[in-house]
Amino acid sequence: MTDQGSSFVATRNACKMCTPLGACLAFSGVEGCLPFLHGSQGCSTYIRRYLISHFREPMDIASSNFDEQSAIFGGQNNLSIGLRHVLESYRPKAVGIATTCLSETIGDDVSMFLNEFRNEQAGNADVSIPPLIHASTPSYHGSHFDGYTEAVAAIVDTLAEGGKRQADLVNILPGIVSPADLRHLREIVSDFGLTPVLTPDYSERLDGPPWQQYQRIPDGGTPIDMIRRCGTAAASIQLGDTPTGRTAAGILADKFDVPAMVLPMPIGVRASDQMFAALENISGRPTPKQHADERGRLVDSYIDAHKYIFGKCAIVFGDEDFVVSTVGFLAEIGIQTVLCGSGGQSGTLKASIDQIEMGPSEPPRVIEGVDFEDLTEAADDVHADLMIGHSKGYKLARQLGIPLVRIGLPVHDRFGASRLLHVGYRGTQQLFDRIVNTLLEQRQDISEMGYTYL
Ligand code: SF4
């Protein structure tokens, strides 16, 4: 056994998920696209199981199904057989190929394999080759968020084309949000008279109606024709400003001169204001009345609930974009974040948190690249009234005896994760109400008097 040295610490109860999981999620948001993992079958089984527990919808992920031979001699043959099989049986409009730890470790040159596959099949009349989108996603380097970002970049890099600028077309690159968030973003952009190219859009595929008959690739997803038009858009709005590596907005700016606006995830009034201001700017129209009214009601509710929440303390964790925007939102409602952490390691989390206007509160302790053992140790040094993050934090919340408000991914110990709305004034309102009611419920539970007027 190799001596790892005294500084080696394995990850324990990770505060992130595996990198190709994020890529599979992104590929599910493209119309007719089949996610395909180049690696072991167990990886696709784990990812399917994990995503189904959050979205509660069927999820097919193909695999090149490595065995001992492919692990030693390379997986080109497996990839070729697997692709042929899925093209014949699924007839996908695109295949999104993500690599697993094993194929990355042995150094498979997937781009070359795909080129050779295209050449081999060129004369085969029985198989038509759709776009093959390749994302390199080694899970020992990065998180599900990095895999998602890389896959969205690969989708745009493979499919987008240039052309005459379309003044009403705007690319929305939403980050990992819920199907309800995706639907709401589409609604907001359309209300400005703009046509959104929302990439990816898994809102229908991962939160759709029941079927009469099983669909191998469910309906929904961003139409491939629309993604092809991305290079002609008036602008790209990327929600979330902590991605590492290449981004879709960056690729569209470099290849087609599409102006990129990088904004925080629109949670909270200030962050949502930035997104609405960008849309006003692109469309030349003021914010539509229904959204201005939602903003007004949200601000009014901040005033109404102030006495219940002011001065409370929170621990926030999850994807870096969610953490940054949630901390900013808590600061504007008077809840002090005492500790925040993410399994992501963009290296920008602390700098992003430092830019938030905290008012009279001390800035929180920020820890990047954490697992839940790190968070548990750090939580010993702070007092918190609640935790805000995904379901993996439940054990710690239970240990601390404080409630957990579930946001982001995964939420697999509660029902309705797909319909949790987080973004815009409406999403912030729902999140705000949940936080206030969680604190009221906690207070009521420990009160000797029980029920009373609040
Ligand atoms: S081996 Fe790597 S890619 Fe496969 S499930 Fe585990 S972390 Fe994910």
Coordinates of C-alpha atoms and ligand atoms in Angstrom, one line a residue:
M1 CA 0.0 0.0 0.0
T2 CA 1.3 3.5 -0.9
D3 CA 2.1 5.7 2.0
Q4 CA -0.2 8.7 1.5
G5 CA 1.7 10.8 4.0
S6 CA 0.3 12.3 7.2
S7 CA -1.6 15.1 5.4
F8 CA -3.8 12.8 3.3
V9 CA -7.5 13.0 4.2
A10 CA -10.1 11.2 2.2
T11 CA -13.4 12.9 1.4
R12 CA -16.1 11.9 3.8
N13 CA -19.7 12.5 3.0
A14 CA -18.9 14.8 0.1
C15 CA -20.7 18.2 -0.3
K16 CA -20.9 17.7 -4.0
M17 CA -21.7 15.0 -6.5
C18 CA -19.9 13.3 -9.3
T19 CA -18.8 15.4 -12.3
P20 CA -20.5 13.4 -15.1
L21 CA -23.8 13.6 -13.1
G22 CA -23.8 17.3 -13.9
A23 CA -23.0 16.6 -17.6
C24 CA -25.9 14.1 -17.8
L25 CA -28.3 16.7 -16.3
A26 CA -27.2 19.2 -18.9
F27 CA -27.5 16.8 -21.8
S28 CA -31.1 15.9 -20.6
G29 CA -32.0 19.5 -21.3
V30 CA -31.4 19.3 -25.1
E31 CA -34.3 18.0 -27.2
G32 CA -33.8 14.4 -28.3
C33 CA -30.4 14.1 -26.7
L34 CA -29.3 10.9 -25.0
P35 CA -26.7 11.1 -22.2
F36 CA -24.0 8.5 -22.7
L37 CA -21.2 7.7 -20.2
H38 CA -17.9 6.4 -21.5
G39 CA -16.8 4.2 -18.7
S40 CA -18.2 1.7 -16.2
Q41 CA -21.9 0.7 -16.1
G42 CA -22.0 1.3 -12.3
C43 CA -21.4 5.1 -12.9
S44 CA -24.5 5.4 -15.1
T45 CA -26.5 3.3 -12.6
Y46 CA -25.5 5.5 -9.7
I47 CA -26.2 8.8 -11.6
R48 CA -29.6 7.6 -12.9
R49 CA -30.5 6.5 -9.4
Y50 CA -29.4 9.8 -7.9
L51 CA -31.2 12.0 -10.4
I52 CA -34.4 10.0 -10.3
S53 CA -34.5 10.4 -6.5
H54 CA -34.5 14.2 -6.9
F55 CA -36.6 14.6 -10.1
R56 CA -38.8 11.5 -9.8
E57 CA -38.9 11.0 -13.5
P58 CA -37.3 8.2 -15.6
M59 CA -33.8 8.8 -16.7
D60 CA -32.0 6.7 -19.4
I61 CA -28.2 7.0 -19.4
A62 CA -26.3 4.8 -21.9
S63 CA -22.9 3.4 -21.1
S64 CA -20.0 2.0 -23.0
N65 CA -19.8 -0.6 -20.2
F66 CA -16.1 -1.0 -19.5
D67 CA -14.8 -4.5 -18.6
E68 CA -11.4 -5.6 -17.5
Q69 CA -10.1 -5.6 -21.1
S70 CA -11.2 -2.1 -21.9
A71 CA -9.8 -0.8 -18.6
I72 CA -6.4 -2.1 -19.7
F73 CA -6.4 -1.7 -23.5
G74 CA -8.7 1.3 -23.9
G75 CA -12.4 1.7 -24.5
Q76 CA -12.6 2.6 -28.2
N77 CA -14.3 -0.7 -29.2
N78 CA -16.8 -0.4 -26.4
L79 CA -17.6 3.2 -27.3
S80 CA -18.1 2.3 -31.0
I81 CA -20.4 -0.7 -30.2
G82 CA -22.3 1.3 -27.6
L83 CA -22.9 4.3 -29.9
R84 CA -24.0 2.0 -32.8
H85 CA -26.5 0.3 -30.5
V86 CA -28.0 3.6 -29.1
L87 CA -28.2 5.2 -32.6
E88 CA -30.2 2.1 -33.9
S89 CA -32.4 1.7 -30.9
Y90 CA -33.0 5.2 -29.5
R91 CA -32.7 7.2 -32.8
P92 CA -31.5 10.3 -30.8
K93 CA -31.3 13.8 -32.2
A94 CA -27.9 14.1 -30.4
V95 CA -25.8 12.0 -28.1
G96 CA -24.0 13.7 -25.1
I97 CA -20.9 11.7 -24.3
A98 CA -19.3 12.3 -20.8
T99 CA -16.3 10.5 -19.6
T100 CA -16.0 8.8 -16.2
C101 CA -13.0 8.5 -13.8
L102 CA -11.9 5.3 -15.4
S103 CA -11.8 6.3 -19.0
E104 CA -10.1 9.6 -18.0
T105 CA -7.5 7.8 -15.9
I106 CA -6.5 5.4 -18.7
G107 CA -6.3 8.5 -21.0
D108 CA -8.8 7.5 -23.7
D109 CA -8.8 10.0 -26.5
V110 CA -12.5 10.3 -26.9
S111 CA -12.4 13.1 -29.5
M112 CA -10.3 10.9 -31.8
F113 CA -12.6 7.9 -31.2
L114 CA -15.6 9.9 -32.2
N115 CA -13.9 11.2 -35.4
E116 CA -13.0 7.6 -36.3
F117 CA -16.6 6.5 -35.5
R118 CA -18.0 9.2 -37.8
N119 CA -15.7 8.1 -40.6
E120 CA -16.4 4.4 -40.1
Q121 CA -20.2 5.0 -40.2
A122 CA -20.1 7.5 -43.1
G123 CA -21.0 4.8 -45.7
N124 CA -23.5 3.0 -43.5
A125 CA -27.0 3.8 -44.8
D126 CA -28.7 2.2 -41.8
V127 CA -27.2 4.6 -39.3
S128 CA -27.5 8.4 -39.5
I129 CA -25.1 10.1 -37.2
P130 CA -26.6 13.0 -35.1
P131 CA -24.3 15.5 -33.4
L132 CA -22.0 13.8 -31.0
I133 CA -21.3 16.2 -28.1
H134 CA -18.3 15.3 -26.0
A135 CA -17.6 16.7 -22.5
S136 CA -14.5 15.7 -20.6
T137 CA -15.6 15.1 -17.0
P138 CA -13.1 13.3 -14.7
S139 CA -14.8 13.2 -11.3
Y140 CA -11.5 13.2 -9.3
H141 CA -11.2 16.7 -10.5
G142 CA -14.2 19.0 -10.0
S143 CA -17.8 18.6 -9.0
H144 CA -21.2 18.0 -10.6
F145 CA -21.3 21.7 -11.2
D146 CA -18.1 21.7 -13.2
G147 CA -19.4 18.7 -15.3
Y148 CA -22.6 20.6 -15.9
T149 CA -20.7 23.8 -17.0
E150 CA -18.4 21.8 -19.3
A151 CA -21.4 20.0 -20.9
V152 CA -23.3 23.2 -21.6
A153 CA -20.1 24.7 -23.1
A154 CA -19.7 21.6 -25.2
I155 CA -23.3 21.7 -26.4
V156 CA -22.9 25.3 -27.5
D157 CA -19.5 24.7 -29.0
T158 CA -20.7 21.8 -31.0
L159 CA -24.1 23.2 -32.2
A160 CA -24.1 27.0 -32.2
E161 CA -23.7 28.8 -35.6
G162 CA -23.3 32.5 -36.5
G163 CA -25.3 34.7 -38.8
K164 CA -27.2 37.9 -38.8
R165 CA -27.7 39.4 -35.3
Q166 CA -31.3 38.8 -34.0
A167 CA -32.3 41.7 -31.7
D168 CA -35.0 39.8 -30.0
L169 CA -33.0 36.6 -29.3
V170 CA -31.3 36.2 -25.9
N171 CA -29.3 33.3 -24.7
I172 CA -30.1 32.3 -21.1
L173 CA -27.5 30.1 -19.4
P174 CA -29.2 29.3 -16.1
G175 CA -26.9 27.1 -14.0
I176 CA -28.3 24.2 -12.1
V177 CA -31.8 25.2 -11.1
S178 CA -35.1 23.4 -10.7
P179 CA -37.6 22.8 -13.6
A180 CA -39.9 25.4 -11.9
D181 CA -37.0 27.9 -12.1
L182 CA -36.5 27.1 -15.8
R183 CA -40.2 27.7 -16.6
H184 CA -40.1 30.9 -14.7
L185 CA -37.0 32.2 -16.4
R186 CA -38.6 31.5 -19.8
E187 CA -41.7 33.3 -18.7
I188 CA -39.8 36.4 -17.5
V189 CA -37.7 36.7 -20.7
S190 CA -40.8 36.2 -22.9
D191 CA -42.7 38.9 -20.9
F192 CA -40.0 41.4 -22.1
G193 CA -41.0 40.5 -25.7
L194 CA -37.7 38.6 -26.2
T195 CA -37.2 35.0 -27.4
P196 CA -35.1 33.0 -24.9
V197 CA -32.7 30.3 -25.9
L198 CA -32.6 28.6 -22.6
T199 CA -29.8 26.1 -22.6
P200 CA -30.2 23.6 -21.1
D201 CA -34.0 23.3 -20.5
Y202 CA -34.9 20.0 -18.7
S203 CA -38.1 21.5 -17.3
E204 CA -40.4 19.3 -19.3
R205 CA -38.3 16.2 -19.6
L206 CA -37.6 16.0 -15.8
D207 CA -41.0 17.3 -14.6
G208 CA -43.5 16.3 -17.2
P209 CA -47.0 14.8 -17.4
P210 CA -47.6 11.0 -17.3
W211 CA -47.4 9.1 -20.6
Q212 CA -49.7 6.6 -22.2
Q213 CA -46.7 4.8 -23.6
Y214 CA -43.1 4.6 -22.5
Q215 CA -40.9 7.2 -24.4
R216 CA -37.3 6.2 -24.8
I217 CA -36.3 9.8 -25.0
P218 CA -38.9 12.0 -23.4
D219 CA -40.3 15.1 -25.0
G220 CA -38.8 18.5 -24.0
G221 CA -35.4 20.1 -24.0
T222 CA -34.0 23.1 -25.9
P223 CA -34.6 22.5 -29.6
I224 CA -31.4 21.8 -31.4
D225 CA -32.5 24.4 -34.1
M226 CA -32.7 27.0 -31.4
I227 CA -29.2 26.2 -30.0
R228 CA -27.9 26.5 -33.6
R229 CA -29.2 30.1 -33.5
C230 CA -27.3 31.0 -30.2
G231 CA -24.5 32.6 -32.2
T232 CA -26.9 35.2 -33.6
A233 CA -28.4 36.3 -30.3
A234 CA -28.3 39.9 -29.1
A235 CA -26.7 38.9 -25.8
S236 CA -26.0 35.9 -23.5
I237 CA -27.0 36.1 -19.8
Q238 CA -25.1 33.6 -17.7
L239 CA -26.6 33.2 -14.2
G240 CA -23.9 32.4 -11.7
D241 CA -20.5 33.8 -11.7
T242 CA -18.3 31.1 -10.2
P243 CA -17.8 28.5 -13.0
T244 CA -14.3 27.2 -13.6
G245 CA -13.0 26.3 -17.1
R246 CA -14.7 27.3 -20.3
T247 CA -18.3 28.6 -20.3
A248 CA -21.0 28.7 -23.0
A249 CA -21.2 32.5 -22.7
G250 CA -17.4 32.8 -23.2
I251 CA -17.5 30.5 -26.3
L252 CA -20.4 32.5 -27.8
A253 CA -18.5 35.7 -27.2
D254 CA -15.2 34.4 -28.6
K255 CA -16.7 32.7 -31.7
F256 CA -19.6 34.9 -32.6
D257 CA -19.1 38.2 -30.7
V258 CA -22.3 37.7 -28.7
P259 CA -22.0 40.1 -25.7
A260 CA -21.8 38.1 -22.4
M261 CA -23.5 39.4 -19.2
V262 CA -22.4 37.4 -16.2
L263 CA -24.8 37.9 -13.3
P264 CA -25.3 36.3 -10.0
M265 CA -28.0 33.7 -9.6
P266 CA -31.2 35.9 -9.2
I267 CA -32.1 35.0 -5.6
G268 CA -33.0 38.1 -3.5
V269 CA -34.1 41.5 -4.5
R270 CA -30.7 42.9 -5.4
A271 CA -29.6 39.9 -7.5
S272 CA -33.0 39.7 -9.2
D273 CA -32.9 43.5 -9.9
Q274 CA -29.6 42.9 -11.8
M275 CA -31.3 40.3 -14.1
F276 CA -34.3 42.5 -14.7
A277 CA -32.1 45.5 -15.4
A278 CA -30.2 43.4 -18.0
L279 CA -33.4 42.4 -19.7
E280 CA -34.6 46.0 -19.7
N281 CA -31.3 46.9 -21.4
I282 CA -31.5 44.2 -24.1
S283 CA -35.3 44.7 -24.8
G284 CA -35.4 48.5 -24.4
R285 CA -38.6 47.9 -22.3
P286 CA -39.3 48.6 -18.7
T287 CA -39.9 45.6 -16.3
P288 CA -43.5 44.4 -17.0
K289 CA -46.1 45.4 -14.3
Q290 CA -46.7 41.9 -13.1
H291 CA -43.0 41.5 -12.2
A292 CA -42.7 45.0 -10.7
D293 CA -45.8 44.1 -8.6
E294 CA -44.2 40.8 -7.4
R295 CA -41.1 42.8 -6.4
G296 CA -43.3 45.2 -4.4
R297 CA -45.1 42.4 -2.6
L298 CA -41.7 40.8 -1.8
V299 CA -40.3 44.0 -0.3
D300 CA -43.5 44.4 1.7
S301 CA -43.2 40.9 3.1
Y302 CA -39.6 41.6 4.1
I303 CA -41.0 44.4 6.3
D304 CA -43.8 42.3 7.7
A305 CA -41.6 39.4 8.7
H306 CA -38.6 41.5 9.9
K307 CA -39.5 40.9 13.6
Y308 CA -39.4 37.2 13.3
I309 CA -36.1 36.8 11.5
F310 CA -33.9 39.7 12.2
G311 CA -30.7 38.7 14.0
K312 CA -31.0 35.0 13.3
C313 CA -27.9 33.1 12.2
A314 CA -27.6 30.6 9.3
I315 CA -25.2 28.0 7.9
V316 CA -25.3 28.0 4.1
F317 CA -23.8 25.2 1.8
G318 CA -24.2 23.8 -1.6
D319 CA -23.2 24.8 -5.2
E320 CA -21.1 27.9 -5.1
D321 CA -23.6 30.0 -7.1
F322 CA -26.4 29.1 -4.8
V323 CA -24.3 29.8 -1.8
V324 CA -23.2 33.3 -3.0
S325 CA -26.7 34.4 -3.9
T326 CA -28.3 32.9 -0.8
V327 CA -25.8 34.7 1.5
G328 CA -26.6 38.0 -0.4
F329 CA -30.3 37.3 0.0
L330 CA -30.0 36.5 3.8
A331 CA -28.0 39.7 4.3
E332 CA -30.8 41.8 2.8
I333 CA -33.4 40.2 5.1
G334 CA -31.4 40.6 8.2
I335 CA -30.2 37.0 8.7
Q336 CA -26.5 36.7 9.4
T337 CA -24.6 33.9 7.6
V338 CA -22.1 32.6 10.1
L339 CA -20.6 29.8 8.1
C340 CA -20.8 28.9 4.4
G341 CA -19.2 26.2 2.4
S342 CA -19.2 24.3 -0.9
G343 CA -17.8 21.1 -2.3
G344 CA -16.8 23.2 -5.3
Q345 CA -13.4 24.6 -5.6
S346 CA -13.6 27.5 -8.1
G347 CA -11.3 29.5 -5.8
T348 CA -13.7 32.4 -6.2
L349 CA -16.2 31.7 -3.5
K350 CA -14.5 33.8 -0.7
A351 CA -14.0 36.8 -3.1
S352 CA -17.6 36.6 -4.2
I353 CA -18.9 36.5 -0.6
D354 CA -16.5 39.4 0.3
Q355 CA -18.2 41.6 -2.3
I356 CA -21.7 41.2 -0.6
E357 CA -23.0 44.2 1.3
M358 CA -23.4 42.6 4.8
G359 CA -24.7 45.7 6.6
P360 CA -23.8 45.6 10.3
S361 CA -23.1 41.9 10.3
E362 CA -19.7 40.3 10.4
P363 CA -18.8 38.4 7.2
P364 CA -19.2 34.6 7.4
R365 CA -16.4 32.1 7.6
V366 CA -16.1 30.7 4.1
I367 CA -14.7 27.3 3.4
E368 CA -14.2 25.9 -0.1
G369 CA -13.8 22.3 -1.3
V370 CA -15.4 21.0 1.9
D371 CA -17.1 17.7 2.8
F372 CA -19.6 17.4 5.6
E373 CA -16.9 16.3 8.2
D374 CA -15.3 19.7 7.6
L375 CA -18.6 21.5 7.9
T376 CA -19.4 19.6 11.1
E377 CA -16.1 20.6 12.7
A378 CA -16.5 24.2 11.6
A379 CA -20.1 24.3 12.9
D380 CA -18.8 23.6 16.4
D381 CA -17.4 27.1 16.5
V382 CA -20.5 29.0 15.6
H383 CA -24.1 29.5 16.8
A384 CA -26.7 28.9 14.1
D385 CA -30.5 28.9 14.1
L386 CA -31.0 27.2 10.7
M387 CA -29.2 25.6 7.8
I388 CA -29.9 26.3 4.2
G389 CA -28.7 23.9 1.5
H390 CA -29.5 20.5 -0.1
S391 CA -30.6 17.3 1.5
K392 CA -27.1 16.0 2.2
G393 CA -26.9 18.5 5.1
Y394 CA -29.7 16.8 7.0
K395 CA -27.5 14.7 9.2
L396 CA -25.6 17.8 10.4
A397 CA -28.8 19.8 10.9
R398 CA -30.2 17.0 13.0
Q399 CA -27.0 16.8 15.0
L400 CA -27.2 20.5 15.7
G401 CA -30.9 20.4 16.5
I402 CA -31.7 23.1 14.0
P403 CA -34.0 23.1 10.9
L404 CA -32.8 22.6 7.3
V405 CA -34.4 24.7 4.6
R406 CA -33.9 22.6 1.4
I407 CA -32.7 24.3 -1.8
G408 CA -30.8 23.3 -4.9
L409 CA -29.8 19.7 -5.8
P410 CA -30.2 17.1 -4.4
V411 CA -33.4 17.3 -2.5
H412 CA -34.2 13.6 -2.2
D413 CA -35.6 13.4 1.3
R414 CA -38.6 15.6 0.5
F415 CA -41.2 15.6 -2.3
G416 CA -41.6 18.2 -5.0
A417 CA -37.9 19.2 -5.6
S418 CA -38.7 19.9 -9.3
R419 CA -41.3 22.5 -8.3
L420 CA -39.2 24.4 -5.7
L421 CA -38.9 27.9 -7.1
H422 CA -35.8 29.9 -6.2
V423 CA -35.2 32.6 -8.8
G424 CA -36.6 36.0 -9.5
Y425 CA -38.9 38.0 -7.3
R426 CA -41.4 35.1 -7.3
G427 CA -38.9 32.5 -6.4
T428 CA -37.3 34.7 -3.7
Q429 CA -40.8 35.2 -2.2
Q430 CA -41.4 31.5 -2.0
L431 CA -37.9 30.9 -0.4
F432 CA -38.5 33.8 2.0
D433 CA -41.8 32.5 3.1
R434 CA -40.3 29.0 3.7
I435 CA -37.5 30.5 5.8
V436 CA -39.8 32.6 7.9
N437 CA -42.2 29.7 8.5
T438 CA -39.4 27.3 9.3
L439 CA -38.2 29.7 12.0
L440 CA -41.7 30.3 13.3
E441 CA -42.4 26.5 13.4
Q442 CA -39.1 26.0 15.3
R443 CA -40.1 28.7 17.8
Q444 CA -43.6 27.3 18.2
D445 CA -42.3 23.7 18.7
I446 CA -40.1 24.7 21.7
S447 CA -42.6 27.2 23.2
E448 CA -44.4 26.0 26.4
M449 CA -47.4 27.9 25.2
G450 CA -47.7 26.2 21.8
Y451 CA -50.1 27.8 19.4
T452 CA -50.5 31.6 19.7
Y453 CA -50.9 34.6 17.5
L454 CA -47.6 35.6 16.0
Ligands
SF4_1 S1 -16.3 6.3 -10.5 FE1 -16.1 8.5 -10.9 S2 -17.5 8.9 -12.6 FE2 -18.1 6.9 -11.8 S3 -19.7 7.3 -10.2 FE3 -17.7 7.3 -9.1 S4 -17.1 9.4 -9.1 FE4 -18.7 9.2 -10.7

